[in-house]
mmCIF file of C-alpha atoms in Angstrom:
data_model
loop_
_atom_site.group_PDB
_atom_site.id
_atom_site.type_symbol
_atom_site.label_atom_id
_atom_site.label_comp_id
_atom_site.label_asym_id
_atom_site.label_seq_id
_atom_site.Cartn_x
_atom_site.Cartn_y
_atom_site.Cartn_z
ATOM 1 C CA UNK F 13 -0.139 -0.276 0.095
ATOM 2 C CA UNK F 14 1.492 3.277 -1.041
ATOM 3 C CA UNK F 15 1.711 5.835 1.775
ATOM 4 C CA UNK F 16 0.067 9.711 1.327
ATOM 5 C CA UNK F 17 2.608 12.392 0.269
ATOM 6 C CA UNK F 18 3.813 14.877 3.051
ATOM 7 C CA UNK F 19 2.103 17.361 1.006
ATOM 8 C CA UNK F 20 -0.821 17.511 -1.515
ATOM 9 C CA UNK F 21 -2.081 20.503 -3.035
ATOM 10 C CA UNK F 22 -5.305 19.636 -5.047
ATOM 11 C CA UNK F 23 -6.674 22.653 -7.498
ATOM 12 C CA UNK F 24 -4.955 25.687 -5.438
ATOM 13 C CA UNK F 25 -6.117 29.062 -6.079
ATOM 14 C CA UNK F 26 -5.962 32.442 -4.734
ATOM 15 C CA UNK F 27 -7.803 35.850 -5.869
ATOM 16 C CA UNK F 28 -6.849 39.680 -4.645
ATOM 17 C CA UNK F 29 -9.459 42.025 -5.601
ATOM 18 C CA UNK F 30 -10.526 40.151 -8.959
ATOM 19 C CA UNK F 31 -6.507 39.332 -10.115
ATOM 20 C CA UNK F 32 -5.721 35.925 -10.287
ATOM 21 C CA UNK F 33 -2.618 35.286 -8.328
ATOM 22 C CA UNK F 34 -2.774 31.291 -8.489
ATOM 23 C CA UNK F 35 -4.930 29.298 -10.393
ATOM 24 C CA UNK F 36 -5.735 25.551 -10.201
ATOM 25 C CA UNK F 37 -2.560 24.506 -8.862
ATOM 26 C CA UNK F 38 -2.071 20.816 -8.361
ATOM 27 C CA UNK F 39 1.321 18.817 -7.130
ATOM 28 C CA UNK F 40 2.360 16.686 -4.432
ATOM 29 C CA UNK F 41 5.626 16.459 -2.230
ATOM 30 C CA UNK F 42 6.659 12.900 -1.281
ATOM 31 C CA UNK F 43 7.618 12.127 2.562
ATOM 32 C CA UNK F 44 11.349 12.716 2.488
ATOM 33 C CA UNK F 45 11.913 14.296 -0.844
ATOM 34 C CA UNK F 46 13.294 17.831 -2.040
ATOM 35 C CA UNK F 47 10.937 19.684 -4.410
ATOM 36 C CA UNK F 48 11.522 23.080 -6.253
ATOM 37 C CA UNK F 49 9.335 25.307 -7.169
ATOM 38 C CA UNK F 50 10.073 27.233 -9.808
ATOM 39 C CA UNK F 51 9.116 30.288 -12.301
ATOM 40 C CA UNK F 52 9.930 33.686 -13.372
ATOM 41 C CA UNK F 53 9.204 36.630 -10.904
ATOM 42 C CA UNK F 54 5.371 37.108 -10.701
ATOM 43 C CA UNK F 55 4.853 33.256 -11.467
ATOM 44 C CA UNK F 56 3.020 32.920 -7.814
ATOM 45 C CA UNK F 57 5.308 31.119 -5.766
ATOM 46 C CA UNK F 58 5.518 32.846 -2.940
ATOM 47 C CA UNK F 59 1.888 33.343 -2.857
ATOM 48 C CA UNK F 60 1.727 29.501 -3.041
ATOM 49 C CA UNK F 61 3.898 29.191 -0.110
ATOM 50 C CA UNK F 62 1.429 31.766 1.711
ATOM 51 C CA UNK F 63 -1.449 29.644 1.319
ATOM 52 C CA UNK F 64 0.680 26.336 2.236
ATOM 53 C CA UNK F 65 1.718 27.858 5.170
ATOM 54 C CA UNK F 66 -1.331 29.639 6.255
ATOM 55 C CA UNK F 67 -0.473 33.303 5.762
ATOM 56 C CA UNK F 68 -3.774 33.620 4.118
ATOM 57 C CA UNK F 69 -6.446 31.261 2.899
ATOM 58 C CA UNK F 70 -6.610 30.183 -0.225
ATOM 59 C CA UNK F 71 -10.166 31.216 -2.648
ATOM 60 C CA UNK F 72 -10.369 27.695 -3.535
ATOM 61 C CA UNK F 73 -8.895 24.561 -3.380
ATOM 62 C CA UNK F 74 -7.415 22.189 -0.819
ATOM 63 C CA UNK F 75 -4.366 21.480 1.314
ATOM 64 C CA UNK F 76 -3.877 18.060 2.761
ATOM 65 C CA UNK F 77 -0.270 17.429 4.970
ATOM 66 C CA UNK F 78 0.967 14.225 5.783
ATOM 67 C CA UNK F 79 -2.855 13.054 5.220
ATOM 68 C CA UNK F 80 -4.646 15.890 7.080
ATOM 69 C CA UNK F 81 -6.617 18.605 5.779
ATOM 70 C CA UNK F 82 -5.263 21.975 6.471
ATOM 71 C CA UNK F 83 -6.842 23.931 4.397
ATOM 72 C CA UNK F 84 -7.329 27.568 5.533
ATOM 73 C CA UNK F 85 -5.837 27.075 8.979
ATOM 74 C CA UNK F 86 -3.839 29.961 10.042
ATOM 75 C CA UNK F 87 0.114 30.151 10.591
ATOM 76 C CA UNK F 88 0.251 29.105 14.349
ATOM 77 C CA UNK F 89 -1.761 26.091 13.366
ATOM 78 C CA UNK F 90 -0.060 25.229 10.360
ATOM 79 C CA UNK F 91 3.324 25.349 12.304
ATOM 80 C CA UNK F 92 2.063 23.195 14.826
ATOM 81 C CA UNK F 93 0.418 20.745 11.970
ATOM 82 C CA UNK F 94 4.343 20.794 11.102
ATOM 83 C CA UNK F 95 5.269 22.930 8.411
ATOM 84 C CA UNK F 96 8.174 25.417 9.055
ATOM 85 C CA UNK F 97 9.202 27.973 6.755
ATOM 86 C CA UNK F 98 11.643 30.897 5.876
ATOM 87 C CA UNK F 99 11.227 34.159 4.343
ATOM 88 C CA UNK F 100 13.110 36.036 1.609
ATOM 89 C CA UNK F 101 14.141 38.689 3.901
ATOM 90 C CA UNK F 102 16.055 37.867 6.627
ATOM 91 C CA UNK F 103 15.075 39.675 9.595
ATOM 92 C CA UNK F 104 16.640 37.848 12.506
ATOM 93 C CA UNK F 105 15.534 39.257 16.281
ATOM 94 C CA UNK F 106 18.665 41.883 16.010
ATOM 95 C CA UNK F 107 18.761 42.101 19.939
ATOM 96 C CA UNK F 108 19.518 38.299 20.174
ATOM 97 C CA UNK F 109 22.607 35.860 19.945
ATOM 98 C CA UNK F 110 22.420 33.171 17.426
ATOM 99 C CA UNK F 111 21.507 30.577 19.835
ATOM 100 C CA UNK F 112 18.380 33.152 21.613
ATOM 101 C CA UNK F 113 17.144 33.196 17.633
ATOM 102 C CA UNK F 114 17.011 29.380 17.583
ATOM 103 C CA UNK F 115 15.622 29.102 21.400
ATOM 104 C CA UNK F 116 12.273 31.127 20.443
ATOM 105 C CA UNK F 117 11.060 28.547 18.060
ATOM 106 C CA UNK F 118 11.957 25.738 20.065
ATOM 107 C CA UNK F 119 10.611 27.084 23.461
ATOM 108 C CA UNK F 120 6.783 25.807 22.963
ATOM 109 C CA UNK F 121 7.733 22.139 22.320
ATOM 110 C CA UNK F 122 9.939 22.378 25.074
ATOM 111 C CA UNK F 123 7.655 23.238 27.806
ATOM 112 C CA UNK F 124 9.202 26.488 28.270
ATOM 113 C CA UNK F 125 12.152 24.609 29.583
ATOM 114 C CA UNK F 126 14.984 27.042 28.696
ATOM 115 C CA UNK F 127 17.834 24.415 29.292
ATOM 116 C CA UNK F 128 16.395 21.658 26.988
ATOM 117 C CA UNK F 129 15.436 24.411 24.677
ATOM 118 C CA UNK F 130 19.011 25.805 24.611
ATOM 119 C CA UNK F 131 20.511 22.352 24.034
ATOM 120 C CA UNK F 132 18.088 21.506 20.905
ATOM 121 C CA UNK F 133 18.945 25.150 19.489
ATOM 122 C CA UNK F 134 22.959 24.442 19.699
ATOM 123 C CA UNK F 135 22.197 20.950 18.019
ATOM 124 C CA UNK F 136 20.433 22.681 14.904
ATOM 125 C CA UNK F 137 23.470 25.434 15.076
ATOM 126 C CA UNK F 138 25.933 22.440 14.816
ATOM 127 C CA UNK F 139 23.890 21.029 11.514
ATOM 128 C CA UNK F 140 23.987 24.377 9.890
ATOM 129 C CA UNK F 141 27.579 24.800 10.667
ATOM 130 C CA UNK F 142 27.076 27.500 13.172
ATOM 131 C CA UNK F 143 27.949 25.932 16.213
ATOM 132 C CA UNK F 144 30.685 28.274 16.750
ATOM 133 C CA UNK F 145 28.615 31.488 16.422
ATOM 134 C CA UNK F 146 25.728 30.672 19.070
ATOM 135 C CA UNK F 147 26.928 33.708 21.184
ATOM 136 C CA UNK F 148 27.261 36.298 18.726
ATOM 137 C CA UNK F 149 24.856 39.046 18.107
ATOM 138 C CA UNK F 150 22.769 37.802 15.210
ATOM 139 C CA UNK F 151 22.803 40.927 13.609
ATOM 140 C CA UNK F 152 26.842 40.663 13.284
ATOM 141 C CA UNK F 153 26.245 37.983 11.160
ATOM 142 C CA UNK F 154 27.042 38.088 7.206
ATOM 143 C CA UNK F 155 24.543 37.023 4.797
ATOM 144 C CA UNK F 156 25.567 33.564 4.212
ATOM 145 C CA UNK F 157 25.339 32.904 7.869
ATOM 146 C CA UNK F 158 21.952 34.753 8.235
ATOM 147 C CA UNK F 159 20.265 32.908 5.801
ATOM 148 C CA UNK F 160 21.477 29.322 7.628
ATOM 149 C CA UNK F 161 20.507 31.160 10.753
ATOM 150 C CA UNK F 162 16.917 31.661 8.895
ATOM 151 C CA UNK F 163 16.821 27.874 7.976
ATOM 152 C CA UNK F 164 18.143 26.830 11.838
ATOM 153 C CA UNK F 165 15.041 29.054 13.472
ATOM 154 C CA UNK F 166 12.503 27.521 10.870
ATOM 155 C CA UNK F 167 14.132 23.850 12.203
ATOM 156 C CA UNK F 168 13.359 24.757 15.776
ATOM 157 C CA UNK F 169 9.749 24.485 15.406
ATOM 158 C CA UNK F 170 10.218 20.763 14.594
ATOM 159 C CA UNK F 171 8.755 20.496 11.352
ATOM 160 C CA UNK F 172 7.285 17.822 8.943
ATOM 161 C CA UNK F 173 7.859 20.044 5.751
ATOM 162 C CA UNK F 174 10.381 22.869 5.289
ATOM 163 C CA UNK F 175 9.348 25.688 3.105
ATOM 164 C CA UNK F 176 12.522 27.438 1.864
ATOM 165 C CA UNK F 177 12.019 30.470 0.318
ATOM 166 C CA UNK F 178 14.707 31.609 -1.917
ATOM 167 C CA UNK F 179 17.616 30.919 0.864
ATOM 168 C CA UNK F 180 20.235 30.924 -2.010
ATOM 169 C CA UNK F 181 19.383 34.689 -3.079
ATOM 170 C CA UNK F 182 22.230 37.052 -2.618
ATOM 171 C CA UNK F 183 24.752 34.366 -2.153
ATOM 172 C CA UNK F 184 28.205 33.870 -4.232
ATOM 173 C CA UNK F 185 28.305 30.254 -5.955
ATOM 174 C CA UNK F 186 30.887 29.049 -3.513
ATOM 175 C CA UNK F 187 28.365 30.348 -0.667
ATOM 176 C CA UNK F 188 25.527 28.351 -2.675
ATOM 177 C CA UNK F 189 27.222 24.958 -2.805
ATOM 178 C CA UNK F 190 28.104 25.032 0.630
ATOM 179 C CA UNK F 191 24.095 25.825 1.484
ATOM 180 C CA UNK F 192 23.269 23.029 -0.716
ATOM 181 C CA UNK F 193 25.594 20.501 1.064
ATOM 182 C CA UNK F 194 24.142 21.678 3.821
ATOM 183 C CA UNK F 195 20.621 20.694 3.158
ATOM 184 C CA UNK F 196 21.500 18.150 1.285
ATOM 185 C CA UNK F 197 22.841 16.225 4.654
ATOM 186 C CA UNK F 198 19.835 17.814 6.658
ATOM 187 C CA UNK F 199 17.723 15.594 4.565
ATOM 188 C CA UNK F 200 19.808 12.762 4.225
ATOM 189 C CA UNK F 201 20.223 12.475 8.069
ATOM 190 C CA UNK F 202 16.656 13.707 9.355
ATOM 191 C CA UNK F 203 14.573 12.595 6.490
ATOM 192 C CA UNK F 204 13.008 16.007 6.313
ATOM 193 C CA UNK F 205 10.757 16.967 3.610
ATOM 194 C CA UNK F 206 11.856 20.016 1.843
ATOM 195 C CA UNK F 207 9.883 22.551 -0.902
ATOM 196 C CA UNK F 208 11.998 25.077 -1.754
ATOM 197 C CA UNK F 209 11.442 28.146 -4.105
ATOM 198 C CA UNK F 210 14.465 29.053 -5.750
ATOM 199 C CA UNK F 211 16.049 31.268 -8.852
ATOM 200 C CA UNK F 212 19.582 29.746 -8.494
ATOM 201 C CA UNK F 213 18.920 26.899 -11.131
ATOM 202 C CA UNK F 214 22.363 25.441 -10.180
ATOM 203 C CA UNK F 215 20.766 24.993 -6.594
ATOM 204 C CA UNK F 216 17.283 23.755 -8.090
ATOM 205 C CA UNK F 217 19.133 21.288 -9.998
ATOM 206 C CA UNK F 218 22.025 19.948 -7.196
ATOM 207 C CA UNK F 219 19.154 19.795 -3.957
ATOM 208 C CA UNK F 220 15.441 18.952 -6.217
ATOM 209 C CA UNK F 221 14.229 14.972 -7.082
ATOM 210 C CA UNK F 222 11.254 17.120 -8.842
ATOM 211 C CA UNK F 223 10.736 20.360 -9.480
ATOM 212 C CA UNK F 224 7.192 22.090 -10.296
ATOM 213 C CA UNK F 225 7.379 24.919 -12.708
ATOM 214 C CA UNK F 226 4.458 27.990 -12.127
ATOM 215 C CA UNK F 227 3.916 30.673 -14.704
ATOM 216 C CA UNK F 228 1.447 33.425 -14.319
ATOM 217 C CA UNK F 229 0.207 31.681 -11.336
ATOM 218 C CA UNK F 230 -0.383 28.315 -13.072
ATOM 219 C CA UNK F 231 1.690 25.174 -13.058
ATOM 220 C CA UNK F 232 3.078 24.890 -16.204
ATOM 221 C CA UNK F 233 5.228 21.637 -16.443
ATOM 222 C CA UNK F 234 6.371 19.248 -13.784
ATOM 223 C CA UNK F 235 9.147 16.182 -13.554
ATOM 224 C CA UNK F 236 12.837 15.998 -13.152
ATOM 225 C CA UNK F 237 15.386 18.642 -12.965
ATOM 226 C CA UNK F 238 16.017 17.432 -16.793
ATOM 227 C CA UNK F 239 12.675 17.271 -17.955
ATOM 228 C CA UNK F 240 11.445 20.670 -17.004
ATOM 229 C CA UNK F 241 14.577 22.300 -18.594
ATOM 230 C CA UNK F 242 13.978 21.097 -21.751
ATOM 231 C CA UNK F 243 10.480 21.272 -21.330
ATOM 232 C CA UNK F 244 9.075 23.856 -24.258
ATOM 233 C CA UNK F 245 6.881 25.763 -22.208
ATOM 234 C CA UNK F 246 9.739 26.331 -19.504
ATOM 235 C CA UNK F 247 11.876 27.330 -21.728
ATOM 236 C CA UNK F 248 9.295 29.712 -23.596
ATOM 237 C CA UNK F 249 8.554 31.661 -20.228
ATOM 238 C CA UNK F 250 12.254 31.832 -19.346
ATOM 239 C CA UNK F 251 13.873 32.602 -22.590
ATOM 240 C CA UNK F 252 10.636 34.200 -24.500
ATOM 241 C CA UNK F 253 10.952 32.351 -27.551
ATOM 242 C CA UNK F 254 9.218 29.578 -29.335
ATOM 243 C CA UNK F 255 10.699 26.030 -28.896
ATOM 244 C CA UNK F 256 9.786 23.299 -30.974
#
């Protein structure tokens, strides 16, 4: 018997005052997989993330997490159900240390036990190669380190599904490769399911088992990285040309 996917979105849609931002988007994210969600700017990727994460309710369609219908639940409920996420604009709590930033996400799960939350935060920071910077002020971190701190904060909520929103943006190629290696290790060691939005195609190709492509709010292709990068509709929307 085949188990249900970690995430299933079916005919997902969202309208804002008559503007159709997402229209009838359907795809699955299998348990333990890394799936890329790509498309040009304005394709509806972040809106889709926001619908999954409960930032606002869908106008239509259904979101199922690990076999449970979570359609229309708020962000706190979705987080409790097992969805962690990062944001495009990285804003750590500037007055707190790196360690304390991660502890904030974990305190609810440790019944307010500060030392338990601290120990878990440091375990997570080691996974993200930030263990030696745990006591530093968060605002003193470089951009690559802030990106990894953002992932660490999301992991502190103990997600089944991690939504990564452009965690490679602004990074140099060598820094992207480091982040790719960290995420691959995280997925392999913990079995964490990951859905990521990313414009850095070298990262998408290296990380993703499966890729979903959006354009003007609609899914235009999905498949392996090799399949979608040679798909005529994908080439057309990225290159603006007709391809036979």
